[in-house]
Amino acid sequence: MHKPFSPACERNRDAILAVLREHFADRTQVLEIGSGTGQHAVHFAAALPELVWQTSDVAANLPGIRAWLAEARLPNTPAPLVFDINAAAPNATFDAIFSANTMHIMAWPEVQNLFALLPALMRLGALLTIYGPFNYGGAFTSASNAAFDASLRADQPQRGIRDFEAVDALAGAAGLVLVEDRAMPANNRCVTWRRSS
Ligand SMILES: C[S@@+](CC[C@H](N)C(=O)[O-])C[C@H]1O[C@@H](n2cnc3c(N)ncnc32)[C@H](O)[C@@H]1O
């Protein structure tokens, strides 16, 4: 199969990897939600061989993820799981969850679903790291993010850059406490929470 390719993944993968090296250093089993092409998975799993990196996405994206995993032939990337936030969650628990560029693609009720599903997926003490753009205090952090948000909403009105405070409130309701909110290149963030209850 022709492998799907995301130029953005090539640009952001090493900056994200630097965050994961710190926060996931003592982790063993990671669930990636919305793996997309699968590029992030092969990059991170190759660099962090002590982790089992479990990819997942809606069914339509699984052939592409499988193509990336098959080519990389890594020992720590099991077959991708179908995981649509609108359906049942995988019947497994993890000590880390990672998701990149999904909050602004999912409709807000789907973001709410995702956080409602997290307690069943995360062991006590598990970490959640989310990469992507956020707004703060109801404001964009850059003109480029404002333009990106406008293009997202013009394409699909239910999409859009989320307010960090609203997402953090969902995390709190799921028993997660904020560990770090790190600035990333190109006006993105890497936000990490820990399940504390
Ligand atoms: C912009 S892409 C990001 C893909 C990849 N994480 C990356 O950073 O390149 C958004 C991803 O969210 C996934 N997604 C959207 N709605 C979803 C849902 N309801 N359940 C699970 N994944 C969903 C899409 O299939 C897609 O892989």
PDB file of N, CA, C and O and ligand atoms in Angstrom, residues 6 8-9 12 32-37 39-40 56-58 61 83-86 98-102 104-107 110 131 159, ligand 1:
ATOM      1  N   SER A   6       2.553  12.855   6.085  1.00  0.00           N
ATOM      2  CA  SER A   6       2.214  14.156   6.673  1.00  0.00           C
ATOM      3  C   SER A   6       3.489  14.970   6.839  1.00  0.00           C
ATOM      4  O   SER A   6       4.339  14.630   7.684  1.00  0.00           O
ATOM      5  N   ALA A   8       3.786  17.779   8.269  1.00  0.00           N
ATOM      6  CA  ALA A   8       3.799  18.352   9.626  1.00  0.00           C
ATOM      7  C   ALA A   8       4.449  17.395  10.613  1.00  0.00           C
ATOM      8  O   ALA A   8       5.193  17.813  11.510  1.00  0.00           O
ATOM      9  N   CYS A   9       4.186  16.099  10.447  1.00  0.00           N
ATOM     10  CA  CYS A   9       4.787  15.108  11.354  1.00  0.00           C
ATOM     11  C   CYS A   9       6.311  15.152  11.286  1.00  0.00           C
ATOM     12  O   CYS A   9       6.995  15.011  12.306  1.00  0.00           O
ATOM     13  N   ASN A  12       7.432  18.291  13.295  1.00  0.00           N
ATOM     14  CA  ASN A  12       7.238  18.417  14.746  1.00  0.00           C
ATOM     15  C   ASN A  12       7.731  17.212  15.544  1.00  0.00           C
ATOM     16  O   ASN A  12       7.769  17.260  16.783  1.00  0.00           O
ATOM     17  N   GLU A  32      -1.607   5.530  21.656  1.00  0.00           N
ATOM     18  CA  GLU A  32      -1.716   6.749  20.857  1.00  0.00           C
ATOM     19  C   GLU A  32      -3.128   6.816  20.276  1.00  0.00           C
ATOM     20  O   GLU A  32      -3.589   5.857  19.631  1.00  0.00           O
ATOM     21  N   ILE A  33      -3.792   7.929  20.501  1.00  0.00           N
ATOM     22  CA  ILE A  33      -5.160   8.124  19.995  1.00  0.00           C
ATOM     23  C   ILE A  33      -5.090   9.043  18.768  1.00  0.00           C
ATOM     24  O   ILE A  33      -4.470  10.111  18.817  1.00  0.00           O
ATOM     25  N   GLY A  34      -5.705   8.608  17.681  1.00  0.00           N
ATOM     26  CA  GLY A  34      -5.670   9.401  16.449  1.00  0.00           C
ATOM     27  C   GLY A  34      -4.289   9.380  15.835  1.00  0.00           C
ATOM     28  O   GLY A  34      -3.706  10.432  15.554  1.00  0.00           O
ATOM     29  N   SER A  35      -3.767   8.186  15.580  1.00  0.00           N
ATOM     30  CA  SER A  35      -2.377   8.052  15.101  1.00  0.00           C
ATOM     31  C   SER A  35      -2.168   8.633  13.708  1.00  0.00           C
ATOM     32  O   SER A  35      -1.024   8.871  13.314  1.00  0.00           O
ATOM     33  N   GLY A  36      -3.230   8.827  12.958  1.00  0.00           N
ATOM     34  CA  GLY A  36      -3.107   9.488  11.651  1.00  0.00           C
ATOM     35  C   GLY A  36      -2.388   8.613  10.649  1.00  0.00           C
ATOM     36  O   GLY A  36      -2.799   7.499  10.364  1.00  0.00           O
ATOM     37  N   THR A  37      -1.253   9.114  10.139  1.00  0.00           N
ATOM     38  CA  THR A  37      -0.513   8.332   9.150  1.00  0.00           C
ATOM     39  C   THR A  37       0.223   7.151   9.787  1.00  0.00           C
ATOM     40  O   THR A  37       0.501   6.166   9.104  1.00  0.00           O
ATOM     41  N   GLN A  39       3.233   7.916  11.182  1.00  0.00           N
ATOM     42  CA  GLN A  39       4.624   8.408  11.169  1.00  0.00           C
ATOM     43  C   GLN A  39       5.153   8.676  12.568  1.00  0.00           C
ATOM     44  O   GLN A  39       6.293   8.344  12.883  1.00  0.00           O
ATOM     45  N   HIS A  40       4.340   9.351  13.385  1.00  0.00           N
ATOM     46  CA  HIS A  40       4.789   9.619  14.752  1.00  0.00           C
ATOM     47  C   HIS A  40       5.101   8.307  15.463  1.00  0.00           C
ATOM     48  O   HIS A  40       6.105   8.200  16.170  1.00  0.00           O
ATOM     49  N   SER A  56      -3.695   3.729  17.383  1.00  0.00           N
ATOM     50  CA  SER A  56      -5.142   3.558  17.195  1.00  0.00           C
ATOM     51  C   SER A  56      -5.671   4.719  16.359  1.00  0.00           C
ATOM     52  O   SER A  56      -5.071   5.795  16.315  1.00  0.00           O
ATOM     53  N   ASP A  57      -6.793   4.478  15.724  1.00  0.00           N
ATOM     54  CA  ASP A  57      -7.465   5.553  14.974  1.00  0.00           C
ATOM     55  C   ASP A  57      -8.795   5.008  14.475  1.00  0.00           C
ATOM     56  O   ASP A  57      -9.119   3.836  14.701  1.00  0.00           O
ATOM     57  N   VAL A  58      -9.546   5.843  13.789  1.00  0.00           N
ATOM     58  CA  VAL A  58     -10.761   5.371  13.124  1.00  0.00           C
ATOM     59  C   VAL A  58     -10.347   4.354  12.057  1.00  0.00           C
ATOM     60  O   VAL A  58      -9.208   4.389  11.556  1.00  0.00           O
ATOM     61  N   ASN A  61      -8.214   4.888   8.774  1.00  0.00           N
ATOM     62  CA  ASN A  61      -6.784   5.223   8.806  1.00  0.00           C
ATOM     63  C   ASN A  61      -5.886   4.027   9.097  1.00  0.00           C
ATOM     64  O   ASN A  61      -4.656   4.150   9.014  1.00  0.00           O
ATOM     65  N   PHE A  83     -10.090   2.618  17.110  1.00  0.00           N
ATOM     66  CA  PHE A  83     -10.616   3.343  18.277  1.00  0.00           C
ATOM     67  C   PHE A  83     -11.194   4.657  17.775  1.00  0.00           C
ATOM     68  O   PHE A  83     -10.476   5.608  17.491  1.00  0.00           O
ATOM     69  N   ASP A  84     -12.521   4.644  17.656  1.00  0.00           N
ATOM     70  CA  ASP A  84     -13.267   5.852  17.337  1.00  0.00           C
ATOM     71  C   ASP A  84     -13.841   6.355  18.649  1.00  0.00           C
ATOM     72  O   ASP A  84     -14.505   5.599  19.364  1.00  0.00           O
ATOM     73  N   ILE A  85     -13.569   7.602  18.958  1.00  0.00           N
ATOM     74  CA  ILE A  85     -13.991   8.180  20.234  1.00  0.00           C
ATOM     75  C   ILE A  85     -15.507   8.071  20.435  1.00  0.00           C
ATOM     76  O   ILE A  85     -15.994   8.077  21.558  1.00  0.00           O
ATOM     77  N   ASN A  86     -16.237   7.942  19.326  1.00  0.00           N
ATOM     78  CA  ASN A  86     -17.697   7.832  19.417  1.00  0.00           C
ATOM     79  C   ASN A  86     -18.160   6.407  19.705  1.00  0.00           C
ATOM     80  O   ASN A  86     -19.360   6.177  19.856  1.00  0.00           O
ATOM     81  N   PHE A  98      -0.950   9.227  24.444  1.00  0.00           N
ATOM     82  CA  PHE A  98      -0.442  10.332  23.640  1.00  0.00           C
ATOM     83  C   PHE A  98      -1.426  10.610  22.509  1.00  0.00           C
ATOM     84  O   PHE A  98      -1.973   9.673  21.904  1.00  0.00           O
ATOM     85  N   SER A  99      -1.637  11.885  22.224  1.00  0.00           N
ATOM     86  CA  SER A  99      -2.470  12.248  21.081  1.00  0.00           C
ATOM     87  C   SER A  99      -1.986  13.585  20.528  1.00  0.00           C
ATOM     88  O   SER A  99      -1.764  14.537  21.279  1.00  0.00           O
ATOM     89  N   ALA A 100      -1.818  13.638  19.205  1.00  0.00           N
ATOM     90  CA  ALA A 100      -1.314  14.857  18.553  1.00  0.00           C
ATOM     91  C   ALA A 100      -2.332  15.382  17.553  1.00  0.00           C
ATOM     92  O   ALA A 100      -2.856  14.620  16.724  1.00  0.00           O
ATOM     93  N   ASN A 101      -2.583  16.650  17.647  1.00  0.00           N
ATOM     94  CA  ASN A 101      -3.403  17.351  16.646  1.00  0.00           C
ATOM     95  C   ASN A 101      -4.785  16.726  16.471  1.00  0.00           C
ATOM     96  O   ASN A 101      -5.279  16.587  15.339  1.00  0.00           O
ATOM     97  N   THR A 102      -5.390  16.371  17.569  1.00  0.00           N
ATOM     98  CA  THR A 102      -6.733  15.773  17.521  1.00  0.00           C
ATOM     99  C   THR A 102      -7.806  16.662  18.150  1.00  0.00           C
ATOM    100  O   THR A 102      -8.965  16.595  17.736  1.00  0.00           O
ATOM    101  N   HIS A 104      -8.507  19.793  17.937  1.00  0.00           N
ATOM    102  CA  HIS A 104      -9.135  20.750  17.026  1.00  0.00           C
ATOM    103  C   HIS A 104      -9.807  20.082  15.833  1.00  0.00           C
ATOM    104  O   HIS A 104     -10.499  20.740  15.065  1.00  0.00           O
ATOM    105  N   ILE A 105      -9.577  18.776  15.673  1.00  0.00           N
ATOM    106  CA  ILE A 105     -10.219  18.022  14.587  1.00  0.00           C
ATOM    107  C   ILE A 105     -11.515  17.386  15.092  1.00  0.00           C
ATOM    108  O   ILE A 105     -12.535  17.380  14.390  1.00  0.00           O
ATOM    109  N   MET A 106     -11.461  16.835  16.279  1.00  0.00           N
ATOM    110  CA  MET A 106     -12.679  16.263  16.861  1.00  0.00           C
ATOM    111  C   MET A 106     -13.662  17.384  17.186  1.00  0.00           C
ATOM    112  O   MET A 106     -13.266  18.474  17.608  1.00  0.00           O
ATOM    113  N   ALA A 107     -14.967  17.099  17.015  1.00  0.00           N
ATOM    114  CA  ALA A 107     -15.989  18.029  17.479  1.00  0.00           C
ATOM    115  C   ALA A 107     -15.905  18.110  19.008  1.00  0.00           C
ATOM    116  O   ALA A 107     -15.429  17.173  19.657  1.00  0.00           O
ATOM    117  N   GLU A 110     -16.983  15.228  20.952  1.00  0.00           N
ATOM    118  CA  GLU A 110     -16.042  14.097  20.856  1.00  0.00           C
ATOM    119  C   GLU A 110     -14.868  14.296  21.812  1.00  0.00           C
ATOM    120  O   GLU A 110     -14.374  13.329  22.416  1.00  0.00           O
ATOM    121  N   TYR A 131      -0.487  17.002  22.204  1.00  0.00           N
ATOM    122  CA  TYR A 131       0.250  17.999  21.411  1.00  0.00           C
ATOM    123  C   TYR A 131      -0.713  18.698  20.460  1.00  0.00           C
ATOM    124  O   TYR A 131      -1.573  18.045  19.851  1.00  0.00           O
ATOM    125  N   ARG A 159     -15.131  21.949  13.946  1.00  0.00           N
ATOM    126  CA  ARG A 159     -13.701  21.901  14.277  1.00  0.00           C
ATOM    127  C   ARG A 159     -13.252  23.254  14.811  1.00  0.00           C
ATOM    128  O   ARG A 159     -13.946  24.261  14.662  1.00  0.00           O
TER     129      ARG A 159
HETATM  130  C1  LIG B   1      -4.953  16.154  12.086  1.00  0.00           C
HETATM  131  S1  LIG B   1      -4.996  14.431  12.261  1.00  0.00           S
HETATM  132  C2  LIG B   1      -3.602  14.152  13.313  1.00  0.00           C
HETATM  133  C3  LIG B   1      -2.984  12.830  13.058  1.00  0.00           C
HETATM  134  C4  LIG B   1      -1.660  12.576  13.788  1.00  0.00           C
HETATM  135  N1  LIG B   1      -1.863  12.427  15.202  1.00  0.00           N
HETATM  136  C5  LIG B   1      -0.698  13.702  13.514  1.00  0.00           C
HETATM  137  O1  LIG B   1      -0.341  14.463  14.414  1.00  0.00           O
HETATM  138  O2  LIG B   1      -0.283  13.822  12.345  1.00  0.00           O
HETATM  139  C6  LIG B   1      -6.380  14.145  13.340  1.00  0.00           C
HETATM  140  C7  LIG B   1      -6.576  12.695  13.704  1.00  0.00           C
HETATM  141  O3  LIG B   1      -7.705  12.596  14.582  1.00  0.00           O
HETATM  142  C8  LIG B   1      -8.408  11.426  14.244  1.00  0.00           C
HETATM  143  N2  LIG B   1      -9.792  11.496  14.688  1.00  0.00           N
HETATM  144  C9  LIG B   1     -10.726  12.393  14.307  1.00  0.00           C
HETATM  145  N3  LIG B   1     -11.913  12.082  14.851  1.00  0.00           N
HETATM  146  C10 LIG B   1     -11.713  10.970  15.601  1.00  0.00           C
HETATM  147  C11 LIG B   1     -12.552  10.150  16.405  1.00  0.00           C
HETATM  148  N4  LIG B   1     -13.856  10.405  16.509  1.00  0.00           N
HETATM  149  N5  LIG B   1     -12.017   9.086  17.037  1.00  0.00           N
HETATM  150  C12 LIG B   1     -10.697   8.816  16.916  1.00  0.00           C
HETATM  151  N6  LIG B   1      -9.849   9.547  16.152  1.00  0.00           N
HETATM  152  C13 LIG B   1     -10.360  10.596  15.502  1.00  0.00           C
HETATM  153  C14 LIG B   1      -8.315  11.404  12.724  1.00  0.00           C
HETATM  154  O4  LIG B   1      -8.655  10.155  12.182  1.00  0.00           O
HETATM  155  C15 LIG B   1      -6.865  11.798  12.505  1.00  0.00           C
HETATM  156  O5  LIG B   1      -6.005  10.703  12.534  1.00  0.00           O
END
